[in-house]
């Protein structure tokens, strides 16, 4: 398992018991079965990225710290602060029990959906990082092991003028050739100049043609080198969504994402079953209970849960297992920092039906600097044997990019 375990077995090894740090000693005790690690504190810090990322740190009496991330949303740090009394003194290895405990205790705050689930997700991810460090295993091993060594990443792209098909095609070509991605996504809920009344969600024929031209131009430019998806951000009526999908059926579209509002799964099903274009949804649905109808009623071709929003790592694993019974692949929606992105990669490697993970920050130059390790390389995330999530926060970079008025973790 590594040199420190060789040292425990072999007194002549390079490392001996005297060389082990207090953190490693905590690992050794837990591997021996005493399980005497206790949570002593939970802290948050919000980073001003292209979204406000809420980082979560769970501290223990063994000196081991777990780091997680909650999806952005007003009130998330306050909710996490309110959950601290339910975690202090608990064993961080009891991830499932603590998760359900938080859901029950926060039921009055609406723990079936919304920012309360998001807050719990951030804690749950931190517990996986922490538990992995305690037992000296990568987080994917806590989820059942891995199907693949690396998980594909798709790049959410933004052209200089997103309304111009040629501008989108040029950006697609640049991202493929210069950045090395073979999977991309572009927005289709962009102005066409032909809008009459966007509130009614109806697309006129010229609007349909404008969006179809973006799809045609981009897929013709890079379709032999990259898969390309297109996001509608819940903007259209059922009839307009169906007409749009039919207009692009001859194009090589990876998927069409969220063409209709997320609340009515019956409408989502009719759109999906009306076209041969793969339809994706799921980022605005919470926990496995919320995703269930989308899966069981075959209302999507591809499911797109957002891990630090939907309920965390094990909840996403449960959602993926349910989707797999209907042979539905998982494309993990992700607008996170490197922390939750790595959490998504651990789940992606541990489930059979992982398709890809989104990367939404390619225009943010310091995204990769938030952690000491390389996360994305050549359009994929390679998993390794580092314990927990396998990334280490650069606290100086975090502090440099805190949301105004936020305070840094108290590491003492």
mmCIF file of C-alpha atoms in Angstrom:
data_model
loop_
_atom_site.group_PDB
_atom_site.id
_atom_site.type_symbol
_atom_site.label_atom_id
_atom_site.label_comp_id
_atom_site.label_asym_id
_atom_site.label_seq_id
_atom_site.Cartn_x
_atom_site.Cartn_y
_atom_site.Cartn_z
ATOM 1 C CA UNK A 1 0.000 0.000 0.000
ATOM 2 C CA UNK A 2 2.983 2.368 0.118
ATOM 3 C CA UNK A 3 6.208 3.060 1.952
ATOM 4 C CA UNK A 4 4.670 3.973 5.300
ATOM 5 C CA UNK A 5 2.949 0.581 5.513
ATOM 6 C CA UNK A 6 6.144 -1.157 4.447
ATOM 7 C CA UNK A 7 7.755 0.640 7.377
ATOM 8 C CA UNK A 8 5.272 -0.822 9.816
ATOM 9 C CA UNK A 9 6.042 -4.319 8.577
ATOM 10 C CA UNK A 10 9.769 -4.006 7.991
ATOM 11 C CA UNK A 11 12.008 -2.436 10.671
ATOM 12 C CA UNK A 12 14.775 -2.063 8.078
ATOM 13 C CA UNK A 13 12.595 -0.071 5.660
ATOM 14 C CA UNK A 14 13.499 3.501 4.725
ATOM 15 C CA UNK A 15 10.729 4.837 6.951
ATOM 16 C CA UNK A 16 10.159 3.625 10.506
ATOM 17 C CA UNK A 17 7.454 4.203 13.092
ATOM 18 C CA UNK A 18 9.455 7.100 14.524
ATOM 19 C CA UNK A 19 9.306 8.855 11.164
ATOM 20 C CA UNK A 20 5.518 8.820 10.959
ATOM 21 C CA UNK A 21 3.692 12.103 11.499
ATOM 22 C CA UNK A 22 0.784 12.558 13.885
ATOM 23 C CA UNK A 23 -1.545 12.480 10.871
ATOM 24 C CA UNK A 24 -0.173 9.134 9.719
ATOM 25 C CA UNK A 25 -0.377 7.800 13.258
ATOM 26 C CA UNK A 26 -4.085 8.600 13.119
ATOM 27 C CA UNK A 27 -4.318 6.596 9.931
ATOM 28 C CA UNK A 28 -2.520 3.669 11.555
ATOM 29 C CA UNK A 29 -4.815 3.621 14.566
ATOM 30 C CA UNK A 30 -7.903 3.618 12.372
ATOM 31 C CA UNK A 31 -6.557 0.900 10.094
ATOM 32 C CA UNK A 32 -6.000 -1.121 13.254
ATOM 33 C CA UNK A 33 -9.681 -0.844 14.069
ATOM 34 C CA UNK A 34 -9.865 1.537 17.047
ATOM 35 C CA UNK A 35 -11.892 4.111 15.066
ATOM 36 C CA UNK A 36 -11.400 6.761 17.726
ATOM 37 C CA UNK A 37 -11.297 9.752 15.362
ATOM 38 C CA UNK A 38 -13.785 12.499 16.199
ATOM 39 C CA UNK A 39 -14.945 15.594 14.350
ATOM 40 C CA UNK A 40 -13.917 18.739 16.217
ATOM 41 C CA UNK A 41 -14.937 21.555 13.863
ATOM 42 C CA UNK A 42 -16.498 22.449 10.512
ATOM 43 C CA UNK A 43 -15.556 25.659 8.688
ATOM 44 C CA UNK A 44 -16.362 27.315 5.372
ATOM 45 C CA UNK A 45 -14.775 29.876 3.081
ATOM 46 C CA UNK A 46 -16.384 31.223 -0.086
ATOM 47 C CA UNK A 47 -14.180 31.752 -3.126
ATOM 48 C CA UNK A 48 -15.039 34.297 -5.828
ATOM 49 C CA UNK A 49 -14.581 32.160 -8.923
ATOM 50 C CA UNK A 50 -16.735 32.262 -12.034
ATOM 51 C CA UNK A 51 -19.288 31.097 -9.465
ATOM 52 C CA UNK A 52 -19.062 31.644 -5.680
ATOM 53 C CA UNK A 53 -17.616 28.319 -4.537
ATOM 54 C CA UNK A 54 -18.267 27.378 -0.899
ATOM 55 C CA UNK A 55 -15.317 25.334 0.363
ATOM 56 C CA UNK A 56 -15.938 23.176 3.440
ATOM 57 C CA UNK A 57 -13.310 21.879 5.868
ATOM 58 C CA UNK A 58 -14.005 19.184 8.487
ATOM 59 C CA UNK A 59 -11.423 18.944 11.297
ATOM 60 C CA UNK A 60 -10.680 16.048 13.660
ATOM 61 C CA UNK A 61 -8.876 15.335 16.911
ATOM 62 C CA UNK A 62 -6.382 13.230 14.919
ATOM 63 C CA UNK A 63 -5.154 16.303 13.080
ATOM 64 C CA UNK A 64 -6.605 15.060 9.781
ATOM 65 C CA UNK A 65 -8.686 17.526 7.768
ATOM 66 C CA UNK A 66 -11.180 16.774 5.008
ATOM 67 C CA UNK A 67 -12.027 19.309 2.297
ATOM 68 C CA UNK A 68 -15.276 19.475 0.352
ATOM 69 C CA UNK A 69 -17.300 21.949 -1.668
ATOM 70 C CA UNK A 70 -20.944 22.965 -1.823
ATOM 71 C CA UNK A 71 -22.632 24.270 -4.953
ATOM 72 C CA UNK A 72 -22.951 28.030 -4.877
ATOM 73 C CA UNK A 73 -26.043 29.523 -3.298
ATOM 74 C CA UNK A 74 -27.018 32.230 -0.845
ATOM 75 C CA UNK A 75 -27.133 31.018 2.747
ATOM 76 C CA UNK A 76 -25.050 27.859 2.293
ATOM 77 C CA UNK A 77 -22.300 28.834 4.796
ATOM 78 C CA UNK A 78 -24.951 29.777 7.363
ATOM 79 C CA UNK A 79 -26.691 26.438 6.926
ATOM 80 C CA UNK A 80 -23.414 24.567 7.366
ATOM 81 C CA UNK A 81 -22.745 26.541 10.544
ATOM 82 C CA UNK A 82 -26.136 25.426 11.857
ATOM 83 C CA UNK A 83 -25.241 21.785 11.169
ATOM 84 C CA UNK A 84 -22.019 21.842 13.195
ATOM 85 C CA UNK A 85 -23.655 20.697 16.479
ATOM 86 C CA UNK A 86 -24.896 17.566 14.682
ATOM 87 C CA UNK A 87 -21.324 16.692 13.626
ATOM 88 C CA UNK A 88 -19.047 17.637 16.516
ATOM 89 C CA UNK A 89 -17.886 14.530 18.361
ATOM 90 C CA UNK A 90 -19.046 12.155 15.627
ATOM 91 C CA UNK A 91 -16.876 9.627 13.814
ATOM 92 C CA UNK A 92 -16.232 10.932 10.269
ATOM 93 C CA UNK A 93 -16.104 7.386 8.895
ATOM 94 C CA UNK A 94 -19.861 6.993 9.412
ATOM 95 C CA UNK A 95 -20.629 8.891 6.218
ATOM 96 C CA UNK A 96 -24.028 7.388 5.412
ATOM 97 C CA UNK A 97 -25.327 7.751 8.960
ATOM 98 C CA UNK A 98 -24.132 11.350 9.247
ATOM 99 C CA UNK A 99 -25.649 12.214 5.880
ATOM 100 C CA UNK A 100 -29.057 10.856 6.857
ATOM 101 C CA UNK A 101 -28.713 12.471 10.278
ATOM 102 C CA UNK A 102 -28.210 15.879 8.657
ATOM 103 C CA UNK A 103 -31.137 15.338 6.282
ATOM 104 C CA UNK A 104 -33.398 14.508 9.217
ATOM 105 C CA UNK A 105 -32.165 17.290 11.464
ATOM 106 C CA UNK A 106 -32.489 19.879 8.691
ATOM 107 C CA UNK A 107 -35.901 18.743 7.475
ATOM 108 C CA UNK A 108 -37.422 21.987 8.680
ATOM 109 C CA UNK A 109 -35.041 23.844 6.375
ATOM 110 C CA UNK A 110 -36.234 21.878 3.346
ATOM 111 C CA UNK A 111 -33.651 19.111 3.132
ATOM 112 C CA UNK A 112 -35.329 17.386 0.180
ATOM 113 C CA UNK A 113 -34.148 20.082 -2.245
ATOM 114 C CA UNK A 114 -32.467 23.444 -2.630
ATOM 115 C CA UNK A 115 -29.624 25.040 -0.708
ATOM 116 C CA UNK A 116 -30.025 22.751 2.304
ATOM 117 C CA UNK A 117 -29.165 19.724 0.172
ATOM 118 C CA UNK A 118 -26.335 21.760 -1.325
ATOM 119 C CA UNK A 119 -24.954 22.525 2.142
ATOM 120 C CA UNK A 120 -25.170 18.857 3.160
ATOM 121 C CA UNK A 121 -23.424 17.930 -0.106
ATOM 122 C CA UNK A 122 -20.415 20.064 0.785
ATOM 123 C CA UNK A 123 -20.075 18.354 4.158
ATOM 124 C CA UNK A 124 -20.535 14.911 2.631
ATOM 125 C CA UNK A 125 -17.750 15.508 0.114
ATOM 126 C CA UNK A 126 -15.438 16.680 2.908
ATOM 127 C CA UNK A 127 -16.255 13.504 4.855
ATOM 128 C CA UNK A 128 -15.181 11.376 1.884
ATOM 129 C CA UNK A 129 -11.909 13.264 1.651
ATOM 130 C CA UNK A 130 -11.425 12.891 5.388
ATOM 131 C CA UNK A 131 -12.375 9.208 5.540
ATOM 132 C CA UNK A 132 -10.025 8.429 2.680
ATOM 133 C CA UNK A 133 -7.176 10.093 4.540
ATOM 134 C CA UNK A 134 -8.022 8.226 7.744
ATOM 135 C CA UNK A 135 -7.881 4.816 6.073
ATOM 136 C CA UNK A 136 -5.262 5.857 3.491
ATOM 137 C CA UNK A 137 -7.398 5.056 0.452
ATOM 138 C CA UNK A 138 -8.564 7.147 -2.508
ATOM 139 C CA UNK A 139 -12.198 8.185 -2.255
ATOM 140 C CA UNK A 140 -13.232 6.062 -5.233
ATOM 141 C CA UNK A 141 -12.232 2.985 -3.248
ATOM 142 C CA UNK A 142 -14.797 3.968 -0.606
ATOM 143 C CA UNK A 143 -17.393 3.937 -3.413
ATOM 144 C CA UNK A 144 -16.555 0.401 -4.568
ATOM 145 C CA UNK A 145 -13.400 0.795 -6.629
ATOM 146 C CA UNK A 146 -12.851 1.967 -10.177
ATOM 147 C CA UNK A 147 -13.998 1.039 -13.660
ATOM 148 C CA UNK A 148 -11.475 3.316 -15.377
ATOM 149 C CA UNK A 149 -8.220 5.086 -14.603
ATOM 150 C CA UNK A 150 -9.272 8.421 -16.099
ATOM 151 C CA UNK A 151 -12.551 10.246 -16.631
ATOM 152 C CA UNK A 152 -13.286 12.265 -19.743
ATOM 153 C CA UNK A 153 -13.872 16.025 -19.357
ATOM 154 C CA UNK A 154 -16.004 18.197 -21.609
ATOM 155 C CA UNK A 155 -15.276 21.917 -21.834
ATOM 156 C CA UNK A 156 -18.169 24.387 -21.537
ATOM 157 C CA UNK A 157 -17.242 26.957 -24.166
ATOM 158 C CA UNK A 158 -18.075 30.642 -24.564
ATOM 159 C CA UNK A 159 -17.297 32.412 -27.811
ATOM 160 C CA UNK A 160 -16.606 36.110 -28.121
ATOM 161 C CA UNK A 161 -20.016 36.536 -29.735
ATOM 162 C CA UNK A 162 -22.095 33.534 -28.759
ATOM 163 C CA UNK A 163 -24.882 34.570 -31.125
ATOM 164 C CA UNK A 164 -22.658 34.234 -34.189
ATOM 165 C CA UNK A 165 -22.324 30.664 -35.535
ATOM 166 C CA UNK A 166 -18.885 31.334 -37.002
ATOM 167 C CA UNK A 167 -17.626 32.779 -33.713
ATOM 168 C CA UNK A 168 -18.746 29.620 -31.916
ATOM 169 C CA UNK A 169 -17.098 27.423 -34.531
ATOM 170 C CA UNK A 170 -13.806 29.297 -34.243
ATOM 171 C CA UNK A 171 -13.833 28.912 -30.457
ATOM 172 C CA UNK A 172 -14.633 25.220 -30.800
ATOM 173 C CA UNK A 173 -11.654 24.768 -33.097
ATOM 174 C CA UNK A 174 -9.375 26.711 -30.734
ATOM 175 C CA UNK A 175 -10.401 24.661 -27.695
ATOM 176 C CA UNK A 176 -9.849 21.408 -29.574
ATOM 177 C CA UNK A 177 -6.516 22.370 -31.135
ATOM 178 C CA UNK A 178 -4.934 24.522 -28.409
ATOM 179 C CA UNK A 179 -6.445 23.152 -25.204
ATOM 180 C CA UNK A 180 -6.702 19.503 -26.194
ATOM 181 C CA UNK A 181 -10.368 18.770 -25.460
ATOM 182 C CA UNK A 182 -12.315 16.272 -27.559
ATOM 183 C CA UNK A 183 -15.657 17.085 -25.918
ATOM 184 C CA UNK A 184 -17.349 20.510 -25.869
ATOM 185 C CA UNK A 185 -20.584 22.278 -25.002
ATOM 186 C CA UNK A 186 -22.089 25.543 -26.278
ATOM 187 C CA UNK A 187 -25.158 27.543 -25.241
ATOM 188 C CA UNK A 188 -28.210 27.823 -27.491
ATOM 189 C CA UNK A 189 -30.263 30.189 -25.318
ATOM 190 C CA UNK A 190 -28.540 33.133 -26.993
ATOM 191 C CA UNK A 191 -30.158 36.111 -28.751
ATOM 192 C CA UNK A 192 -30.914 35.684 -32.426
ATOM 193 C CA UNK A 193 -32.209 39.172 -33.141
ATOM 194 C CA UNK A 194 -35.613 37.709 -34.016
ATOM 195 C CA UNK A 195 -37.126 37.492 -30.516
ATOM 196 C CA UNK A 196 -40.654 38.780 -30.025
ATOM 197 C CA UNK A 197 -41.404 37.778 -26.438
ATOM 198 C CA UNK A 198 -38.935 35.531 -24.601
ATOM 199 C CA UNK A 199 -41.240 35.158 -21.605
ATOM 200 C CA UNK A 200 -43.636 32.886 -23.507
ATOM 201 C CA UNK A 201 -40.815 30.437 -24.372
ATOM 202 C CA UNK A 202 -41.988 30.218 -27.981
ATOM 203 C CA UNK A 203 -39.413 30.051 -30.764
ATOM 204 C CA UNK A 204 -40.292 31.474 -34.158
ATOM 205 C CA UNK A 205 -39.054 29.780 -37.310
ATOM 206 C CA UNK A 206 -36.210 32.327 -37.730
ATOM 207 C CA UNK A 207 -35.138 31.699 -34.138
ATOM 208 C CA UNK A 208 -35.156 27.955 -34.736
ATOM 209 C CA UNK A 209 -33.060 28.416 -37.858
ATOM 210 C CA UNK A 210 -30.561 30.641 -36.025
ATOM 211 C CA UNK A 211 -29.994 28.033 -33.307
ATOM 212 C CA UNK A 212 -29.819 25.219 -35.847
ATOM 213 C CA UNK A 213 -27.199 27.182 -37.776
ATOM 214 C CA UNK A 214 -25.020 27.411 -34.648
ATOM 215 C CA UNK A 215 -25.300 23.650 -34.246
ATOM 216 C CA UNK A 216 -24.541 22.962 -37.921
ATOM 217 C CA UNK A 217 -21.577 25.318 -38.075
ATOM 218 C CA UNK A 218 -19.920 24.030 -34.906
ATOM 219 C CA UNK A 219 -20.465 20.329 -35.560
ATOM 220 C CA UNK A 220 -19.287 20.615 -39.169
ATOM 221 C CA UNK A 221 -16.133 22.388 -38.004
ATOM 222 C CA UNK A 222 -15.033 20.002 -35.228
ATOM 223 C CA UNK A 223 -17.422 17.053 -35.422
ATOM 224 C CA UNK A 224 -14.727 14.698 -36.657
ATOM 225 C CA UNK A 225 -12.469 15.678 -33.718
ATOM 226 C CA UNK A 226 -14.836 16.287 -30.812
ATOM 227 C CA UNK A 227 -18.251 15.463 -29.430
ATOM 228 C CA UNK A 228 -20.359 18.614 -29.090
ATOM 229 C CA UNK A 229 -23.356 19.183 -26.805
ATOM 230 C CA UNK A 230 -25.654 22.205 -26.687
ATOM 231 C CA UNK A 231 -27.342 23.742 -23.624
ATOM 232 C CA UNK A 232 -30.737 25.453 -23.671
ATOM 233 C CA UNK A 233 -30.963 26.342 -19.945
ATOM 234 C CA UNK A 234 -34.671 25.427 -19.573
ATOM 235 C CA UNK A 235 -35.709 28.208 -21.954
ATOM 236 C CA UNK A 236 -38.271 26.820 -24.388
ATOM 237 C CA UNK A 237 -41.807 25.507 -24.548
ATOM 238 C CA UNK A 238 -42.413 21.839 -25.298
ATOM 239 C CA UNK A 239 -43.493 22.554 -28.867
ATOM 240 C CA UNK A 240 -40.521 24.800 -29.574
ATOM 241 C CA UNK A 241 -38.115 22.317 -28.020
ATOM 242 C CA UNK A 242 -39.460 19.562 -30.250
ATOM 243 C CA UNK A 243 -39.172 21.736 -33.358
ATOM 244 C CA UNK A 244 -35.619 22.696 -32.450
ATOM 245 C CA UNK A 245 -34.634 19.080 -31.879
ATOM 246 C CA UNK A 246 -36.088 18.019 -35.227
ATOM 247 C CA UNK A 247 -34.199 20.848 -36.961
ATOM 248 C CA UNK A 248 -30.839 19.473 -35.759
ATOM 249 C CA UNK A 249 -31.486 15.740 -36.106
ATOM 250 C CA UNK A 250 -29.220 15.548 -39.146
ATOM 251 C CA UNK A 251 -26.317 17.066 -37.183
ATOM 252 C CA UNK A 252 -23.834 15.112 -35.091
ATOM 253 C CA UNK A 253 -25.118 16.345 -31.706
ATOM 254 C CA UNK A 254 -23.785 14.696 -28.556
ATOM 255 C CA UNK A 255 -26.804 15.893 -26.619
ATOM 256 C CA UNK A 256 -29.314 18.748 -26.281
ATOM 257 C CA UNK A 257 -29.456 19.844 -22.658
ATOM 258 C CA UNK A 258 -32.405 21.199 -20.638
ATOM 259 C CA UNK A 259 -34.602 22.364 -23.525
ATOM 260 C CA UNK A 260 -37.685 22.823 -21.260
ATOM 261 C CA UNK A 261 -38.180 24.049 -17.666
ATOM 262 C CA UNK A 262 -37.212 21.416 -15.066
ATOM 263 C CA UNK A 263 -40.351 21.149 -12.948
ATOM 264 C CA UNK A 264 -42.667 19.088 -15.171
ATOM 265 C CA UNK A 265 -41.187 15.653 -15.851
ATOM 266 C CA UNK A 266 -44.168 14.714 -18.045
ATOM 267 C CA UNK A 267 -43.269 17.463 -20.513
ATOM 268 C CA UNK A 268 -39.592 16.484 -20.324
ATOM 269 C CA UNK A 269 -40.547 12.937 -21.288
ATOM 270 C CA UNK A 270 -42.578 14.027 -24.322
ATOM 271 C CA UNK A 271 -39.683 16.105 -25.652
ATOM 272 C CA UNK A 272 -37.176 13.292 -25.167
ATOM 273 C CA UNK A 273 -39.346 10.683 -26.818
ATOM 274 C CA UNK A 274 -40.193 12.932 -29.780
ATOM 275 C CA UNK A 275 -36.674 13.143 -31.233
ATOM 276 C CA UNK A 276 -33.637 11.075 -32.105
ATOM 277 C CA UNK A 277 -31.362 13.792 -30.665
ATOM 278 C CA UNK A 278 -30.164 12.648 -27.208
ATOM 279 C CA UNK A 279 -31.813 14.797 -24.526
ATOM 280 C CA UNK A 280 -30.096 15.557 -21.225
ATOM 281 C CA UNK A 281 -31.440 16.971 -17.942
ATOM 282 C CA UNK A 282 -31.024 16.585 -14.193
ATOM 283 C CA UNK A 283 -28.863 19.360 -12.752
ATOM 284 C CA UNK A 284 -31.877 21.100 -11.187
ATOM 285 C CA UNK A 285 -33.269 17.968 -9.522
ATOM 286 C CA UNK A 286 -32.227 16.973 -6.008
ATOM 287 C CA UNK A 287 -31.271 13.648 -4.437
ATOM 288 C CA UNK A 288 -32.139 10.229 -5.818
ATOM 289 C CA UNK A 289 -35.829 10.765 -5.079
ATOM 290 C CA UNK A 290 -35.953 13.800 -7.338
ATOM 291 C CA UNK A 291 -34.105 12.023 -10.150
ATOM 292 C CA UNK A 292 -36.233 8.872 -9.937
ATOM 293 C CA UNK A 293 -39.026 9.862 -12.326
ATOM 294 C CA UNK A 294 -36.629 11.150 -14.959
ATOM 295 C CA UNK A 295 -35.024 7.716 -14.960
ATOM 296 C CA UNK A 296 -37.974 5.381 -14.487
ATOM 297 C CA UNK A 297 -40.190 7.165 -17.018
ATOM 298 C CA UNK A 298 -37.323 7.342 -19.512
ATOM 299 C CA UNK A 299 -37.665 11.114 -19.659
ATOM 300 C CA UNK A 300 -33.975 11.584 -20.486
ATOM 301 C CA UNK A 301 -31.432 9.869 -22.675
ATOM 302 C CA UNK A 302 -28.549 11.117 -20.515
ATOM 303 C CA UNK A 303 -28.758 12.170 -16.864
ATOM 304 C CA UNK A 304 -26.775 15.186 -15.638
ATOM 305 C CA UNK A 305 -26.740 15.465 -11.821
ATOM 306 C CA UNK A 306 -24.537 18.120 -10.232
ATOM 307 C CA UNK A 307 -22.620 16.344 -7.475
ATOM 308 C CA UNK A 308 -22.062 19.185 -4.942
ATOM 309 C CA UNK A 309 -25.688 20.192 -5.420
ATOM 310 C CA UNK A 310 -27.608 16.927 -5.731
ATOM 311 C CA UNK A 311 -26.554 15.383 -2.405
ATOM 312 C CA UNK A 312 -22.874 14.529 -2.573
ATOM 313 C CA UNK A 313 -20.753 11.601 -3.681
ATOM 314 C CA UNK A 314 -22.653 8.597 -2.358
ATOM 315 C CA UNK A 315 -25.999 10.097 -3.380
ATOM 316 C CA UNK A 316 -24.670 10.595 -6.889
ATOM 317 C CA UNK A 317 -23.454 6.998 -6.856
ATOM 318 C CA UNK A 318 -26.977 5.879 -5.886
ATOM 319 C CA UNK A 319 -28.466 7.983 -8.688
ATOM 320 C CA UNK A 320 -26.015 6.447 -11.160
ATOM 321 C CA UNK A 321 -26.913 2.945 -10.001
ATOM 322 C CA UNK A 322 -30.612 3.653 -10.539
ATOM 323 C CA UNK A 323 -29.893 5.145 -13.964
ATOM 324 C CA UNK A 324 -27.840 2.104 -14.902
ATOM 325 C CA UNK A 325 -30.855 -0.160 -14.412
ATOM 326 C CA UNK A 326 -32.360 1.735 -17.368
ATOM 327 C CA UNK A 327 -29.009 1.856 -19.247
ATOM 328 C CA UNK A 328 -28.872 5.649 -18.933
ATOM 329 C CA UNK A 329 -25.369 7.190 -18.948
ATOM 330 C CA UNK A 330 -24.280 9.940 -16.544
ATOM 331 C CA UNK A 331 -22.775 13.236 -17.733
ATOM 332 C CA UNK A 332 -21.934 15.062 -14.520
ATOM 333 C CA UNK A 333 -22.870 18.734 -14.611
ATOM 334 C CA UNK A 334 -20.104 20.704 -12.916
ATOM 335 C CA UNK A 335 -19.387 24.403 -12.409
ATOM 336 C CA UNK A 336 -17.133 23.805 -9.402
ATOM 337 C CA UNK A 337 -13.612 24.511 -8.219
ATOM 338 C CA UNK A 338 -10.973 21.753 -8.444
ATOM 339 C CA UNK A 339 -12.255 20.304 -5.143
ATOM 340 C CA UNK A 340 -15.746 19.253 -6.251
ATOM 341 C CA UNK A 341 -14.438 18.567 -9.745
ATOM 342 C CA UNK A 342 -12.162 15.910 -8.242
ATOM 343 C CA UNK A 343 -15.056 14.579 -6.172
ATOM 344 C CA UNK A 344 -17.007 14.176 -9.411
ATOM 345 C CA UNK A 345 -14.033 12.390 -10.971
ATOM 346 C CA UNK A 346 -13.909 9.892 -8.094
ATOM 347 C CA UNK A 347 -17.585 9.103 -8.618
ATOM 348 C CA UNK A 348 -17.058 9.030 -12.378
ATOM 349 C CA UNK A 349 -14.401 6.373 -12.063
ATOM 350 C CA UNK A 350 -16.482 4.309 -9.617
ATOM 351 C CA UNK A 351 -19.651 3.981 -11.731
ATOM 352 C CA UNK A 352 -19.990 1.957 -14.935
ATOM 353 C CA UNK A 353 -22.165 4.465 -16.790
ATOM 354 C CA UNK A 354 -20.024 7.619 -16.528
ATOM 355 C CA UNK A 355 -19.923 9.554 -19.797
ATOM 356 C CA UNK A 356 -18.035 12.739 -18.912
ATOM 357 C CA UNK A 357 -17.602 15.564 -16.393
ATOM 358 C CA UNK A 358 -18.125 19.220 -17.222
ATOM 359 C CA UNK A 359 -15.384 21.839 -16.879
ATOM 360 C CA UNK A 360 -16.779 25.356 -16.724
ATOM 361 C CA UNK A 361 -13.739 27.484 -15.854
ATOM 362 C CA UNK A 362 -11.393 27.329 -18.815
ATOM 363 C CA UNK A 363 -11.393 31.133 -18.984
ATOM 364 C CA UNK A 364 -10.368 31.472 -15.307
ATOM 365 C CA UNK A 365 -6.538 31.358 -15.264
ATOM 366 C CA UNK A 366 -6.121 30.636 -11.525
ATOM 367 C CA UNK A 367 -8.628 27.748 -11.352
ATOM 368 C CA UNK A 368 -5.873 25.138 -11.512
ATOM 369 C CA UNK A 369 -3.768 27.052 -8.983
ATOM 370 C CA UNK A 370 -6.295 26.466 -6.193
ATOM 371 C CA UNK A 371 -4.785 23.040 -5.576
ATOM 372 C CA UNK A 372 -1.213 21.828 -5.624
ATOM 373 C CA UNK A 373 -1.855 18.857 -7.910
ATOM 374 C CA UNK A 374 -2.724 18.770 -11.617
ATOM 375 C CA UNK A 375 -6.427 18.045 -12.088
ATOM 376 C CA UNK A 376 -7.253 18.187 -15.811
ATOM 377 C CA UNK A 377 -4.693 17.145 -18.395
ATOM 378 C CA UNK A 378 -5.278 16.405 -22.090
ATOM 379 C CA UNK A 379 -9.031 16.642 -21.655
ATOM 380 C CA UNK A 380 -9.334 14.114 -18.846
ATOM 381 C CA UNK A 381 -8.856 13.633 -15.120
ATOM 382 C CA UNK A 382 -6.587 10.771 -14.187
ATOM 383 C CA UNK A 383 -7.240 9.162 -10.819
ATOM 384 C CA UNK A 384 -4.316 8.141 -8.639
ATOM 385 C CA UNK A 385 -3.604 6.466 -5.314
ATOM 386 C CA UNK A 386 -3.511 9.615 -3.178
ATOM 387 C CA UNK A 387 -5.864 9.291 -0.192
ATOM 388 C CA UNK A 388 -9.217 11.047 -0.094
ATOM 389 C CA UNK A 389 -9.932 13.324 -3.030
ATOM 390 C CA UNK A 390 -6.223 13.487 -3.791
ATOM 391 C CA UNK A 391 -5.949 17.280 -3.959
ATOM 392 C CA UNK A 392 -4.394 19.766 -1.548
ATOM 393 C CA UNK A 393 -5.737 23.302 -1.266
ATOM 394 C CA UNK A 394 -3.276 26.117 -1.844
ATOM 395 C CA UNK A 395 -4.539 28.247 1.025
ATOM 396 C CA UNK A 396 -2.723 31.336 -0.228
ATOM 397 C CA UNK A 397 -4.557 31.196 -3.556
ATOM 398 C CA UNK A 398 -7.849 30.597 -1.760
ATOM 399 C CA UNK A 399 -7.258 33.601 0.476
ATOM 400 C CA UNK A 400 -6.364 35.783 -2.510
ATOM 401 C CA UNK A 401 -9.707 35.036 -4.142
ATOM 402 C CA UNK A 402 -12.165 35.068 -1.261
ATOM 403 C CA UNK A 403 -15.574 36.629 -1.817
ATOM 404 C CA UNK A 404 -15.528 40.168 -0.428
ATOM 405 C CA UNK A 405 -16.260 40.087 3.290
ATOM 406 C CA UNK A 406 -15.452 36.391 3.660
ATOM 407 C CA UNK A 407 -12.914 35.185 6.205
ATOM 408 C CA UNK A 408 -10.308 32.469 5.764
ATOM 409 C CA UNK A 409 -10.296 29.100 7.522
ATOM 410 C CA UNK A 410 -8.948 29.193 11.053
ATOM 411 C CA UNK A 411 -6.319 26.469 10.756
ATOM 412 C CA UNK A 412 -5.068 26.725 14.310
#
